[in-house]
Amino acid sequence: MNYYTDIFPERPYLDGFDFNRLDRASYIIDLGALKRNIAILDSVQQRTGAKILLALKGFANYSTFPMISKCLKGCCASSPHEARLAREEFGGEVHSFAPAYSQRDMNEQLELSDHIVFNSFSQFKHYKDQVRNSPRDIEIGLRVNPLHSETEVDLYNPCAPGSRLGILPELFAGEDLSEVDGLHFHTLCQKGAAPLARTASAFEKYFGKYLDQLKWINFGGGHHITQPDYDLDLLCETISHFKNKYNVDVYLEPGEAVGVNTGSLVCEVVELVENEQEIAILDISATCHMPDVLEMPYRPDVRDADKAGIKRFTYKLGGLSCLAGDLIGDYSFDQELKVGDKVVFDDMTHYTMVKTSFFNGIGHPSIVLYNPDDDSLKTVREFGYESYKSKL
Ligand SMILES: Cc1ncc(COP(=O)(O)O)c(C=O)c1O
């Protein structure tokens, strides 16, 4: 059986949606597509008993939490702010990890978290009594480095040589794990089930000997579970192997798999200029509103457009900031672009919205939810001058 066609048939998000219904630049999320992603993740929970958490660093639009929290078991947080958002808006379990905790952050985490994962034995030893003596019943984890890379780009590879993330296997020698409840690894980025299976087996080789005394393993994030070609059976086998062999709970904490293919950034052409080629200036900015495009870097899809030169009219698309490189790329369209035309950047929900800025004071796109069941739109956030000012 193919889960993606038989049980969760693919449906394009915002299909046939009239983007002229939006009167200003907006991130728009299709609730039907989000629901489908959550249903796929839930199917993994149902089949294996694994617990799936939402990684807030990748997707934190809390207006959608009431729907997501019906299925996912809680959130993974990278900071006290995320842990607090999880507590206030999501409910369920709050699992925190940071490369290092200051005493101030730890004081807050002790009031917010259910699991606290340490990145070094020295932090674990420094804080373990505070954790054990806190009024909350908090479980302690250690993040490990299984010395197995699947991610090609070092910027996204926690197992790159010299990485600061995860405790090396050799550092476990002679350490007392009696106060440790679980182990955590996060090494993947946009990966299928086979890279996870290979990583899990490297993890088992180095750390399997400690698992009998532990309660859980956390496989981190980076799993492209909701993508059509993802091998759900292999994921479920990998989870079940650890659950059955070591009698541990297994957690996963995807961010991207929740938000991927659920929404777009919709903007408008403000001006057209010419310098060696046609350039369209949009009422958004790559550096402010889609920073990954410059950081990763990658070329986002534009709806109804193609690569330069394929369709009749080619434009360089650029943003409103002072940055000369505030450019999204060259795209071709069937029709000439005019001032006021909508341009739709696809797949802009995960990681984009959590990273935006008010650089240059540029107006921030609103956040809009689209419900395909009744074709309704709901603007959940608008950002004005006060939002800009309150950051500074
Ligand atoms: C510790 C940890 N957990 C979970 C995630 C979520 O990863 P993704 O959004 O790729 O699933 C990340 C992403 O960087 C991470 O660092």
Short mmCIF file of C-alpha atoms and ligand atoms in Angstrom, two decimals:
data_model
loop_
_atom_site.label_atom_id
_atom_site.label_comp_id
_atom_site.label_asym_id
_atom_site.label_seq_id
_atom_site.Cartn_x
_atom_site.Cartn_y
_atom_site.Cartn_z
CA MET A 1 0.00 0.00 0.00
CA ASN A 2 1.20 3.53 -0.70
CA TYR A 3 0.18 5.77 2.21
CA TYR A 4 0.63 8.93 0.20
CA THR A 5 -1.82 7.97 -2.54
CA ASP A 6 -4.17 5.52 -0.80
CA ILE A 7 -4.66 7.00 2.65
CA PHE A 8 -3.40 10.56 2.36
CA PRO A 9 -3.94 11.47 -1.30
CA GLU A 10 -1.76 14.35 -2.33
CA ARG A 11 -3.55 17.61 -2.86
CA PRO A 12 -1.81 20.79 -3.92
CA TYR A 13 -2.12 23.52 -1.31
CA LEU A 14 -3.98 26.73 -2.18
CA ASP A 15 -5.04 25.03 -5.41
CA GLY A 16 -7.17 27.37 -7.53
CA PHE A 17 -7.06 30.00 -4.78
CA ASP A 18 -7.54 33.56 -6.06
CA PHE A 19 -4.56 35.42 -4.57
CA ASN A 20 -6.21 38.76 -5.39
CA ARG A 21 -8.38 38.12 -2.35
CA LEU A 22 -5.38 39.25 -0.25
CA ASP A 23 -5.18 43.04 -0.06
CA ARG A 24 -1.58 43.17 1.22
CA ALA A 25 1.59 41.10 1.37
CA SER A 26 0.77 37.97 3.36
CA TYR A 27 1.97 34.59 4.39
CA ILE A 28 -1.00 32.35 3.80
CA ILE A 29 -1.30 28.86 5.30
CA ASP A 30 -3.67 26.25 3.86
CA LEU A 31 -5.21 24.51 6.87
CA GLY A 32 -6.24 21.52 4.76
CA ALA A 33 -2.61 20.86 3.77
CA LEU A 34 -1.45 21.32 7.34
CA LYS A 35 -4.08 18.85 8.54
CA ARG A 36 -2.85 16.31 6.00
CA ASN A 37 0.76 16.66 7.23
CA ILE A 38 -0.39 16.14 10.81
CA ALA A 39 -2.46 13.09 9.80
CA ILE A 40 0.63 11.52 8.18
CA LEU A 41 2.70 12.17 11.31
CA ASP A 42 -0.10 10.80 13.46
CA SER A 43 -0.18 7.61 11.39
CA VAL A 44 3.44 7.00 12.46
CA GLN A 45 2.43 7.45 16.09
CA GLN A 46 -0.49 5.06 15.66
CA ARG A 47 1.60 2.39 13.93
CA THR A 48 4.56 2.46 16.30
CA GLY A 49 3.62 4.16 19.57
CA ALA A 50 6.36 6.73 18.92
CA LYS A 51 5.71 10.23 20.24
CA ILE A 52 6.05 13.11 17.80
CA LEU A 53 6.77 16.67 18.93
CA LEU A 54 6.55 19.87 16.92
CA ALA A 55 9.95 21.62 16.64
CA LEU A 56 8.97 25.24 17.23
CA LYS A 57 12.15 26.54 15.61
CA GLY A 58 10.71 25.43 12.25
CA PHE A 59 7.04 26.24 12.68
CA ALA A 60 5.53 28.30 15.46
CA ASN A 61 2.27 29.71 14.14
CA TYR A 62 0.37 29.23 17.32
CA SER A 63 -2.99 30.08 15.79
CA THR A 64 -2.81 26.57 14.29
CA PHE A 65 -1.79 24.83 17.52
CA PRO A 66 -5.31 23.83 18.60
CA MET A 67 -5.48 21.57 15.53
CA ILE A 68 -1.91 20.24 15.74
CA SER A 69 -2.01 19.55 19.46
CA LYS A 70 -4.92 17.14 18.98
CA CYS A 71 -2.36 14.71 17.47
CA LEU A 72 1.21 15.64 18.29
CA LYS A 73 2.36 15.08 21.86
CA GLY A 74 4.03 18.41 22.55
CA CYS A 75 6.85 20.65 21.39
CA CYS A 76 10.59 20.73 21.21
CA ALA A 77 11.96 24.09 22.32
CA SER A 78 15.36 25.71 21.77
CA SER A 79 15.01 28.52 24.31
CA PRO A 80 12.89 29.61 27.28
CA HIS A 81 10.77 31.70 24.87
CA GLU A 82 9.90 28.66 22.79
CA ALA A 83 9.32 26.57 25.91
CA ARG A 84 6.94 29.22 27.21
CA LEU A 85 5.09 29.43 23.91
CA ALA A 86 4.72 25.65 24.02
CA ARG A 87 3.35 25.78 27.58
CA GLU A 88 1.00 28.69 26.88
CA GLU A 89 -0.31 27.73 23.48
CA PHE A 90 0.27 24.04 22.81
CA GLY A 91 0.12 22.02 26.02
CA GLY A 92 1.49 18.48 26.15
CA GLU A 93 5.16 17.75 26.71
CA VAL A 94 7.87 20.40 26.46
CA HIS A 95 11.33 19.11 25.55
CA SER A 96 14.19 21.58 25.64
CA PHE A 97 17.62 21.43 24.12
CA ALA A 98 20.27 24.14 23.82
CA PRO A 99 23.98 23.84 23.00
CA ALA A 100 24.51 25.42 26.45
CA TYR A 101 22.28 26.87 29.19
CA SER A 102 23.05 30.02 31.16
CA GLN A 103 21.87 29.94 34.78
CA ARG A 104 19.20 32.50 33.85
CA ASP A 105 17.86 30.29 31.03
CA MET A 106 18.01 27.22 33.26
CA ASN A 107 15.95 28.96 35.95
CA GLU A 108 13.20 29.49 33.37
CA GLN A 109 13.53 26.03 31.85
CA LEU A 110 13.07 24.44 35.27
CA GLU A 111 9.61 26.00 35.37
CA LEU A 112 8.65 25.14 31.81
CA SER A 113 10.22 21.90 30.56
CA ASP A 114 9.43 18.20 30.94
CA HIS A 115 12.68 17.06 29.34
CA ILE A 116 15.95 18.99 29.45
CA VAL A 117 18.66 17.72 27.11
CA PHE A 118 22.30 18.65 27.73
CA ASN A 119 25.01 18.99 25.14
CA SER A 120 27.98 18.22 27.42
CA PHE A 121 28.76 16.19 30.53
CA SER A 122 29.94 19.34 32.29
CA GLN A 123 26.56 21.09 31.89
CA PHE A 124 24.77 17.89 32.87
CA LYS A 125 26.81 17.65 36.08
CA HIS A 126 26.49 21.37 36.79
CA TYR A 127 22.69 21.39 36.54
CA LYS A 128 21.52 17.87 37.38
CA ASP A 129 20.85 18.55 41.07
CA GLN A 130 18.88 21.69 40.20
CA VAL A 131 16.81 19.62 37.79
CA ARG A 132 16.24 16.82 40.27
CA ASN A 133 15.35 19.26 43.08
CA SER A 134 12.93 21.33 40.99
CA PRO A 135 9.24 20.96 41.83
CA ARG A 136 8.51 19.72 38.30
CA ASP A 137 9.21 16.11 37.42
CA ILE A 138 11.83 16.72 34.70
CA GLU A 139 13.62 14.02 32.75
CA ILE A 140 17.26 14.49 31.77
CA GLY A 141 18.71 13.70 28.37
CA LEU A 142 22.11 13.92 26.71
CA ARG A 143 22.55 14.87 23.07
CA VAL A 144 25.07 12.61 21.37
CA ASN A 145 27.08 12.78 18.18
CA PRO A 146 26.83 9.41 16.39
CA LEU A 147 29.72 10.33 14.09
CA HIS A 148 27.68 9.69 10.99
CA SER A 149 27.01 12.44 8.42
CA GLU A 150 24.14 12.33 5.96
CA THR A 151 23.94 16.07 5.34
CA GLU A 152 26.23 17.41 2.65
CA VAL A 153 26.24 21.12 3.58
CA ASP A 154 28.27 21.81 6.73
CA LEU A 155 25.99 24.69 7.72
CA TYR A 156 23.30 22.06 8.35
CA ASN A 157 25.47 19.13 9.44
CA PRO A 158 25.74 18.62 13.21
CA CYS A 159 28.19 15.74 12.58
CA ALA A 160 30.63 17.82 10.52
CA PRO A 161 34.22 17.55 11.78
CA GLY A 162 34.74 19.88 14.73
CA SER A 163 31.00 20.20 15.42
CA ARG A 164 29.98 21.69 18.77
CA LEU A 165 26.72 19.70 18.79
CA GLY A 166 26.40 16.37 20.56
CA ILE A 167 28.67 14.46 22.96
CA LEU A 168 31.25 12.24 21.28
CA PRO A 169 31.08 8.49 22.01
CA GLU A 170 34.57 8.41 23.56
CA LEU A 171 33.53 10.94 26.22
CA PHE A 172 31.07 8.44 27.72
CA ALA A 173 33.87 6.24 29.08
CA GLY A 174 33.66 6.05 32.85
CA GLU A 175 30.70 8.47 33.14
CA ASP A 176 27.88 7.74 35.58
CA LEU A 177 24.57 7.65 33.68
CA SER A 178 22.37 6.83 36.67
CA GLU A 179 20.78 10.31 36.53
CA VAL A 180 20.26 10.20 32.75
CA ASP A 181 16.82 9.24 31.40
CA GLY A 182 17.41 9.33 27.66
CA LEU A 183 19.66 10.05 24.69
CA HIS A 184 19.01 12.47 21.86
CA PHE A 185 20.53 12.79 18.43
CA HIS A 186 19.75 15.30 15.72
CA THR A 187 21.86 14.89 12.61
CA LEU A 188 19.53 15.06 9.61
CA CYS A 189 18.16 17.82 7.41
CA GLN A 190 15.40 17.15 4.85
CA LYS A 191 16.21 13.44 4.81
CA GLY A 192 14.38 10.22 3.99
CA ALA A 193 14.00 7.11 6.13
CA ALA A 194 17.14 5.37 4.78
CA PRO A 195 19.52 8.09 6.07
CA LEU A 196 17.71 7.83 9.41
CA ALA A 197 18.12 4.04 9.45
CA ARG A 198 21.86 4.38 8.73
CA THR A 199 22.21 7.06 11.41
CA ALA A 200 20.26 4.97 13.90
CA SER A 201 22.56 2.06 13.30
CA ALA A 202 25.66 4.26 13.87
CA PHE A 203 23.96 5.52 17.03
CA GLU A 204 23.30 1.95 18.14
CA LYS A 205 26.89 0.94 17.48
CA TYR A 206 28.24 3.65 19.79
CA PHE A 207 25.46 4.08 22.32
CA GLY A 208 23.33 0.89 22.20
CA LYS A 209 25.19 -0.44 25.24
CA TYR A 210 23.69 2.31 27.42
CA LEU A 211 20.08 1.94 26.31
CA ASP A 212 19.02 -0.83 28.70
CA GLN A 213 19.30 1.62 31.59
CA LEU A 214 17.40 4.43 29.83
CA LYS A 215 13.73 5.34 29.27
CA TRP A 216 13.79 7.00 25.86
CA ILE A 217 15.62 7.94 22.69
CA ASN A 218 14.93 11.10 20.74
CA PHE A 219 15.66 10.87 16.99
CA GLY A 220 15.62 14.70 16.61
CA GLY A 221 14.30 16.32 13.45
CA GLY A 222 15.25 16.53 9.78
CA HIS A 223 12.86 13.75 8.73
CA HIS A 224 10.96 14.53 5.53
CA ILE A 225 8.10 12.33 6.68
CA THR A 226 5.33 14.23 4.92
CA GLN A 227 7.01 14.24 1.49
CA PRO A 228 5.44 11.87 -1.07
CA ASP A 229 8.51 9.68 -1.59
CA TYR A 230 9.25 9.16 2.12
CA ASP A 231 9.49 5.49 3.13
CA LEU A 232 7.08 5.36 6.06
CA ASP A 233 7.48 1.59 6.47
CA LEU A 234 11.22 1.91 6.99
CA LEU A 235 10.70 4.72 9.49
CA CYS A 236 8.24 2.57 11.43
CA GLU A 237 10.64 -0.43 11.34
CA THR A 238 13.48 1.72 12.68
CA ILE A 239 11.35 3.05 15.51
CA SER A 240 9.98 -0.42 16.37
CA HIS A 241 13.46 -1.93 16.40
CA PHE A 242 14.52 0.37 19.25
CA LYS A 243 11.23 0.16 21.10
CA ASN A 244 11.20 -3.63 21.04
CA LYS A 245 14.88 -4.34 21.57
CA TYR A 246 15.54 -1.81 24.34
CA ASN A 247 12.05 -1.20 25.73
CA VAL A 248 12.40 2.59 25.37
CA ASP A 249 10.03 5.31 24.22
CA VAL A 250 11.00 6.86 20.91
CA TYR A 251 10.49 10.57 20.23
CA LEU A 252 10.80 12.45 16.96
CA GLU A 253 10.78 16.24 16.73
CA PRO A 254 10.23 17.40 13.15
CA GLY A 255 9.68 21.04 12.26
CA GLU A 256 9.85 21.09 8.49
CA ALA A 257 7.68 17.99 8.05
CA VAL A 258 4.85 19.85 9.79
CA GLY A 259 4.96 23.02 7.71
CA VAL A 260 6.28 21.82 4.36
CA ASN A 261 3.95 22.33 1.38
CA THR A 262 1.33 24.19 3.35
CA GLY A 263 1.63 27.83 2.37
CA SER A 264 2.94 30.72 0.31
CA LEU A 265 4.23 34.25 0.59
CA VAL A 266 2.04 36.46 -1.56
CA CYS A 267 3.32 39.87 -2.63
CA GLU A 268 2.81 42.51 -5.26
CA VAL A 269 4.88 44.18 -7.98
CA VAL A 270 5.53 47.80 -6.91
CA GLU A 271 7.77 48.93 -9.75
CA LEU A 272 9.50 47.69 -12.89
CA VAL A 273 12.99 48.94 -13.77
CA GLU A 274 15.50 47.99 -16.42
CA ASN A 275 19.24 47.40 -16.19
CA GLU A 276 20.47 44.87 -18.72
CA GLN A 277 17.19 43.08 -18.12
CA GLU A 278 13.71 43.67 -16.72
CA ILE A 279 13.64 43.85 -12.93
CA ALA A 280 10.49 43.70 -10.83
CA ILE A 281 10.62 45.27 -7.38
CA LEU A 282 8.22 43.57 -4.98
CA ASP A 283 6.63 44.78 -1.75
CA ILE A 284 8.55 42.20 0.28
CA SER A 285 12.24 41.48 0.77
CA ALA A 286 14.30 38.32 0.54
CA THR A 287 16.51 39.30 3.44
CA CYS A 288 13.55 40.28 5.68
CA HIS A 289 10.85 37.82 4.71
CA MET A 290 12.52 34.77 3.18
CA PRO A 291 16.05 34.90 4.65
CA ASP A 292 16.76 31.22 3.89
CA VAL A 293 16.75 32.06 0.20
CA LEU A 294 19.95 34.06 0.80
CA GLU A 295 21.29 32.04 3.71
CA MET A 296 21.00 28.48 2.45
CA PRO A 297 20.89 29.63 -0.43
CA TYR A 298 18.04 28.25 -2.54
CA ARG A 299 15.67 29.28 -5.28
CA PRO A 300 12.03 29.23 -4.23
CA ASP A 301 9.31 28.22 -6.68
CA VAL A 302 7.12 31.01 -7.96
CA ARG A 303 3.60 29.97 -8.84
CA ASP A 304 2.86 29.94 -12.61
CA ALA A 305 6.46 30.95 -13.38
CA ASP A 306 9.47 29.06 -14.69
CA LYS A 307 13.22 29.40 -14.98
CA ALA A 308 14.56 32.41 -16.89
CA GLY A 309 13.93 32.24 -20.62
CA ILE A 310 11.45 29.37 -20.60
CA LYS A 311 8.26 31.48 -20.69
CA ARG A 312 7.90 34.62 -22.75
CA PHE A 313 8.75 37.35 -20.20
CA THR A 314 11.75 37.06 -17.88
CA TYR A 315 12.28 39.24 -14.80
CA LYS A 316 14.74 39.47 -11.99
CA LEU A 317 12.65 39.59 -8.79
CA GLY A 318 13.99 41.86 -6.06
CA GLY A 319 12.93 43.21 -2.68
CA LEU A 320 12.46 46.58 -1.01
CA SER A 321 15.54 46.70 1.22
CA CYS A 322 18.80 48.61 0.68
CA LEU A 323 20.74 45.35 0.27
CA ALA A 324 22.04 45.13 -3.31
CA GLY A 325 21.71 41.36 -3.10
CA ASP A 326 18.07 41.47 -1.96
CA LEU A 327 17.23 39.36 -4.99
CA ILE A 328 15.19 36.19 -5.24
CA GLY A 329 16.25 35.16 -8.73
CA ASP A 330 15.30 35.28 -12.41
CA TYR A 331 11.89 33.89 -13.38
CA SER A 332 9.87 33.81 -16.56
CA PHE A 333 6.12 34.38 -16.90
CA ASP A 334 3.53 33.93 -19.67
CA GLN A 335 2.29 37.50 -19.27
CA GLU A 336 4.17 40.73 -18.85
CA LEU A 337 4.28 41.79 -15.18
CA LYS A 338 2.51 45.03 -14.31
CA VAL A 339 2.52 47.14 -11.16
CA GLY A 340 -0.06 45.62 -8.80
CA ASP A 341 0.31 42.05 -10.09
CA LYS A 342 0.54 39.34 -7.44
CA VAL A 343 3.67 37.19 -7.23
CA VAL A 344 3.37 34.01 -5.16
CA PHE A 345 6.42 32.34 -3.60
CA ASP A 346 5.58 28.77 -2.73
CA ASP A 347 6.40 26.69 0.31
CA MET A 348 7.09 29.59 2.61
CA THR A 349 5.64 28.31 5.87
CA HIS A 350 8.39 26.34 7.64
CA TYR A 351 11.55 28.15 8.75
CA THR A 352 10.63 31.28 6.75
CA MET A 353 8.09 32.84 9.09
CA VAL A 354 10.11 32.14 12.24
CA LYS A 355 13.14 33.96 10.82
CA THR A 356 11.73 37.19 9.46
CA SER A 357 12.99 40.63 10.46
CA PHE A 358 12.08 44.31 10.29
CA PHE A 359 15.38 45.30 8.61
CA ASN A 360 14.97 48.70 6.90
CA GLY A 361 11.64 48.97 8.72
CA ILE A 362 9.99 47.27 5.77
CA GLY A 363 6.33 46.39 6.32
CA HIS A 364 5.96 42.80 7.46
CA PRO A 365 3.53 40.48 5.62
CA SER A 366 0.36 39.59 7.50
CA ILE A 367 -0.35 36.01 8.52
CA VAL A 368 -3.52 34.59 7.03
CA LEU A 369 -5.16 31.17 7.43
CA TYR A 370 -7.12 29.69 4.55
CA ASN A 371 -9.71 27.04 5.32
CA PRO A 372 -10.51 25.09 2.14
CA ASP A 373 -13.54 23.45 3.82
CA ASP A 374 -15.54 26.68 3.67
CA ASP A 375 -13.20 28.75 1.46
CA SER A 376 -12.74 31.25 4.30
CA LEU A 377 -9.78 33.51 5.09
CA LYS A 378 -8.78 34.62 8.57
CA THR A 379 -6.06 37.20 9.16
CA VAL A 380 -4.46 36.17 12.44
CA ARG A 381 -1.64 38.77 12.58
CA GLU A 382 -0.97 42.18 11.09
CA PHE A 383 2.27 44.03 11.77
CA GLY A 384 2.37 47.80 11.97
CA TYR A 385 4.76 50.46 13.21
CA GLU A 386 4.45 49.30 16.82
CA SER A 387 5.73 45.83 15.90
CA TYR A 388 8.81 47.37 14.30
CA LYS A 389 9.39 49.79 17.15
CA SER A 390 8.91 47.20 19.89
CA LYS A 391 11.95 45.26 18.66
CA LEU A 392 14.36 48.12 19.13
C1 LIG B 1 17.64 19.64 17.97
C2 LIG B 1 16.72 19.80 16.81
N1 LIG B 1 15.54 19.16 16.81
C3 LIG B 1 14.65 19.29 15.79
C4 LIG B 1 14.93 20.09 14.70
C5 LIG B 1 13.90 20.20 13.60
O1 LIG B 1 14.43 19.83 12.38
P1 LIG B 1 13.51 19.83 11.06
O2 LIG B 1 12.74 21.08 11.04
O3 LIG B 1 14.50 19.76 9.96
O4 LIG B 1 12.65 18.64 11.14
C6 LIG B 1 16.16 20.79 14.66
C7 LIG B 1 16.49 21.64 13.51
O5 LIG B 1 17.52 22.23 13.39
C8 LIG B 1 17.08 20.64 15.74
O6 LIG B 1 18.23 21.31 15.75
#
